[in-house]
């Protein structure tokens, strides 16, 4: 049993942050790894990459977007409520080294996953430039947290209501064109964003990692639900990832597979609120 110690609603209530008491996981989990939550006995399994952890208080932080029936049910939980299962750490940790200057690019809810990894790159002694973007000012998350662990922070909004108007790829292009010290780019966000970041960094020959979020079922490499194509080979995101060399990922296939379930997710959300 895992207790919700703190709950915060962000982005007009569409993105929720839970701080959950899970001391064993908090002790072991590394940036980039994920947990699978099951709210109750009959509940669906929800994979969530951990956004932060505090080993001393035994707390892990997860941040999720409300997209279907189960995430809507999770939003209805309150501080003090119990989550039946939290399994983890799962997946491989992000490879964090001191490489010099890194650019961390986060879009929408992806910033939640990026934060934990960006913090680790900063702690490893890197110069961290962060670019985070959202549709508008209200949808922007973790701006202050990203500011605290970055040497430079650029914020974009699609509508220009905060920071630069445009997509995260706009300032990224400028950085890659003007600076020669960028050793690595990490990009986490919607598939189209990660694909466009990779198309850009390929032109500059800059190593790029992405964190993928295909449909997951068991999270242990047994069901094959999370298969992705990387370097023309089938990989299971839950055990071989979730982070991969972005220049080798087949984003078009990932986009196709993920869009198969979008309609079902929306319908399940509609039925759950009727
Ligand atoms: P969103 O659509 O609000 O986009 C967030 C930001 O990504 C935008 O503000 C923009 O800067 C950038 N972006 C969007 N389209 C782009 C494009 N064509 N080119 C360059 N940059 C672009 O994002 P959202 O609503 O948070 O997420 C949308 C989907 O992505 C959801 O289905 C979500 O599940 C998925 N997602 C995946 C991950 C992951 O683990 N990789 C993380 C977050 C969200
Ligand atoms: Fe089943 Fe990865 S979720 S193999």
mmCIF file with all atom_site columns, N, CA, C and O and ligand atoms in Angstrom, residues 215-226 236-239, ligand 2:
data_model
loop_
_atom_site.group_PDB
_atom_site.id
_atom_site.type_symbol
_atom_site.label_atom_id
_atom_site.label_alt_id
_atom_site.label_comp_id
_atom_site.label_asym_id
_atom_site.label_entity_id
_atom_site.label_seq_id
_atom_site.pdbx_PDB_ins_code
_atom_site.Cartn_x
_atom_site.Cartn_y
_atom_site.Cartn_z
_atom_site.occupancy
_atom_site.B_iso_or_equiv
_atom_site.pdbx_formal_charge
_atom_site.auth_seq_id
_atom_site.auth_comp_id
_atom_site.auth_asym_id
_atom_site.auth_atom_id
_atom_site.pdbx_PDB_model_num
ATOM   1  N  N   . UNK A 1 215 ? 2.634  2.078   -25.796 1.00 0.00 ? 215 UNK A N   1
ATOM   2  C  CA  . UNK A 1 215 ? 1.671  1.407   -24.913 1.00 0.00 ? 215 UNK A CA  1
ATOM   3  C  C   . UNK A 1 215 ? 2.407  0.324   -24.133 1.00 0.00 ? 215 UNK A C   1
ATOM   4  O  O   . UNK A 1 215 ? 3.167  -0.449  -24.712 1.00 0.00 ? 215 UNK A O   1
ATOM   5  N  N   . UNK A 1 216 ? 2.203  0.292   -22.822 1.00 0.00 ? 216 UNK A N   1
ATOM   6  C  CA  . UNK A 1 216 ? 2.848  -0.753  -22.011 1.00 0.00 ? 216 UNK A CA  1
ATOM   7  C  C   . UNK A 1 216 ? 1.787  -1.559  -21.281 1.00 0.00 ? 216 UNK A C   1
ATOM   8  O  O   . UNK A 1 216 ? 0.764  -1.007  -20.875 1.00 0.00 ? 216 UNK A O   1
ATOM   9  N  N   . UNK A 1 217 ? 2.062  -2.857  -21.099 1.00 0.00 ? 217 UNK A N   1
ATOM   10 C  CA  . UNK A 1 217 ? 1.093  -3.692  -20.380 1.00 0.00 ? 217 UNK A CA  1
ATOM   11 C  C   . UNK A 1 217 ? 1.745  -4.255  -19.126 1.00 0.00 ? 217 UNK A C   1
ATOM   12 O  O   . UNK A 1 217 ? 1.483  -3.801  -18.019 1.00 0.00 ? 217 UNK A O   1
ATOM   13 N  N   . UNK A 1 218 ? 2.665  -5.212  -19.303 1.00 0.00 ? 218 UNK A N   1
ATOM   14 C  CA  . UNK A 1 218 ? 3.258  -5.817  -18.092 1.00 0.00 ? 218 UNK A CA  1
ATOM   15 C  C   . UNK A 1 218 ? 4.491  -5.069  -17.588 1.00 0.00 ? 218 UNK A C   1
ATOM   16 O  O   . UNK A 1 218 ? 4.792  -5.106  -16.402 1.00 0.00 ? 218 UNK A O   1
ATOM   17 N  N   . UNK A 1 219 ? 5.212  -4.402  -18.482 1.00 0.00 ? 219 UNK A N   1
ATOM   18 C  CA  . UNK A 1 219 ? 6.394  -3.638  -18.076 1.00 0.00 ? 219 UNK A CA  1
ATOM   19 C  C   . UNK A 1 219 ? 7.591  -4.501  -17.742 1.00 0.00 ? 219 UNK A C   1
ATOM   20 O  O   . UNK A 1 219 ? 8.550  -4.028  -17.137 1.00 0.00 ? 219 UNK A O   1
ATOM   21 N  N   . UNK A 1 220 ? 7.549  -5.775  -18.149 1.00 0.00 ? 220 UNK A N   1
ATOM   22 C  CA  . UNK A 1 220 ? 8.661  -6.665  -17.795 1.00 0.00 ? 220 UNK A CA  1
ATOM   23 C  C   . UNK A 1 220 ? 9.251  -7.386  -19.010 1.00 0.00 ? 220 UNK A C   1
ATOM   24 O  O   . UNK A 1 220 ? 9.994  -8.345  -18.856 1.00 0.00 ? 220 UNK A O   1
ATOM   25 N  N   . UNK A 1 221 ? 8.882  -6.974  -20.213 1.00 0.00 ? 221 UNK A N   1
ATOM   26 C  CA  . UNK A 1 221 ? 9.453  -7.589  -21.412 1.00 0.00 ? 221 UNK A CA  1
ATOM   27 C  C   . UNK A 1 221 ? 8.743  -8.858  -21.843 1.00 0.00 ? 221 UNK A C   1
ATOM   28 O  O   . UNK A 1 221 ? 9.242  -9.572  -22.720 1.00 0.00 ? 221 UNK A O   1
ATOM   29 N  N   . UNK A 1 222 ? 7.595  -9.189  -21.260 1.00 0.00 ? 222 UNK A N   1
ATOM   30 C  CA  . UNK A 1 222 ? 6.923  -10.460 -21.553 1.00 0.00 ? 222 UNK A CA  1
ATOM   31 C  C   . UNK A 1 222 ? 5.825  -10.335 -22.616 1.00 0.00 ? 222 UNK A C   1
ATOM   32 O  O   . UNK A 1 222 ? 5.587  -11.275 -23.360 1.00 0.00 ? 222 UNK A O   1
ATOM   33 N  N   . UNK A 1 223 ? 5.132  -9.189  -22.678 1.00 0.00 ? 223 UNK A N   1
ATOM   34 C  CA  . UNK A 1 223 ? 3.926  -9.133  -23.516 1.00 0.00 ? 223 UNK A CA  1
ATOM   35 C  C   . UNK A 1 223 ? 4.195  -8.614  -24.929 1.00 0.00 ? 223 UNK A C   1
ATOM   36 O  O   . UNK A 1 223 ? 3.412  -8.847  -25.839 1.00 0.00 ? 223 UNK A O   1
ATOM   37 N  N   . UNK A 1 224 ? 5.251  -7.882  -25.118 1.00 0.00 ? 224 UNK A N   1
ATOM   38 C  CA  . UNK A 1 224 ? 5.578  -7.345  -26.449 1.00 0.00 ? 224 UNK A CA  1
ATOM   39 C  C   . UNK A 1 224 ? 4.792  -6.087  -26.798 1.00 0.00 ? 224 UNK A C   1
ATOM   40 O  O   . UNK A 1 224 ? 4.962  -5.533  -27.889 1.00 0.00 ? 224 UNK A O   1
ATOM   41 N  N   . UNK A 1 225 ? 3.937  -5.615  -25.887 1.00 0.00 ? 225 UNK A N   1
ATOM   42 C  CA  . UNK A 1 225 ? 3.082  -4.448  -26.167 1.00 0.00 ? 225 UNK A CA  1
ATOM   43 C  C   . UNK A 1 225 ? 3.870  -3.178  -26.452 1.00 0.00 ? 225 UNK A C   1
ATOM   44 O  O   . UNK A 1 225 ? 3.431  -2.326  -27.216 1.00 0.00 ? 225 UNK A O   1
ATOM   45 N  N   . UNK A 1 226 ? 5.030  -3.057  -25.867 1.00 0.00 ? 226 UNK A N   1
ATOM   46 C  CA  . UNK A 1 226 ? 5.773  -1.787  -25.950 1.00 0.00 ? 226 UNK A CA  1
ATOM   47 C  C   . UNK A 1 226 ? 6.849  -1.805  -27.014 1.00 0.00 ? 226 UNK A C   1
ATOM   48 O  O   . UNK A 1 226 ? 7.794  -1.029  -26.938 1.00 0.00 ? 226 UNK A O   1
ATOM   49 N  N   . UNK A 1 236 ? 12.153 -3.698  -26.827 1.00 0.00 ? 236 UNK A N   1
ATOM   50 C  CA  . UNK A 1 236 ? 11.046 -3.527  -25.888 1.00 0.00 ? 236 UNK A CA  1
ATOM   51 C  C   . UNK A 1 236 ? 11.371 -2.341  -24.992 1.00 0.00 ? 236 UNK A C   1
ATOM   52 O  O   . UNK A 1 236 ? 12.370 -2.364  -24.251 1.00 0.00 ? 236 UNK A O   1
ATOM   53 N  N   . UNK A 1 237 ? 10.505 -1.340  -25.089 1.00 0.00 ? 237 UNK A N   1
ATOM   54 C  CA  . UNK A 1 237 ? 10.776 -0.083  -24.391 1.00 0.00 ? 237 UNK A CA  1
ATOM   55 C  C   . UNK A 1 237 ? 10.923 -0.287  -22.873 1.00 0.00 ? 237 UNK A C   1
ATOM   56 O  O   . UNK A 1 237 ? 11.735 0.370   -22.232 1.00 0.00 ? 237 UNK A O   1
ATOM   57 N  N   . UNK A 1 238 ? 10.134 -1.229  -22.312 1.00 0.00 ? 238 UNK A N   1
ATOM   58 C  CA  . UNK A 1 238 ? 10.119 -1.374  -20.855 1.00 0.00 ? 238 UNK A CA  1
ATOM   59 C  C   . UNK A 1 238 ? 11.399 -1.980  -20.291 1.00 0.00 ? 238 UNK A C   1
ATOM   60 O  O   . UNK A 1 238 ? 11.734 -1.727  -19.134 1.00 0.00 ? 238 UNK A O   1
ATOM   61 N  N   . UNK A 1 239 ? 12.110 -2.763  -21.098 1.00 0.00 ? 239 UNK A N   1
ATOM   62 C  CA  . UNK A 1 239 ? 13.353 -3.355  -20.585 1.00 0.00 ? 239 UNK A CA  1
ATOM   63 C  C   . UNK A 1 239 ? 14.601 -2.836  -21.318 1.00 0.00 ? 239 UNK A C   1
ATOM   64 O  O   . UNK A 1 239 ? 15.674 -2.738  -20.722 1.00 0.00 ? 239 UNK A O   1
HETATM 65 FE FE1 . LIG B 2 .   ? 5.154  -5.785  -22.135 1.00 0.00 ? 2   LIG B FE1 1
HETATM 66 FE FE2 . LIG B 2 .   ? 7.142  -4.105  -22.489 1.00 0.00 ? 2   LIG B FE2 1
HETATM 67 S  S1  . LIG B 2 .   ? 5.212  -3.688  -21.615 1.00 0.00 ? 2   LIG B S1  1
HETATM 68 S  S2  . LIG B 2 .   ? 7.013  -6.150  -23.152 1.00 0.00 ? 2   LIG B S2  1
#
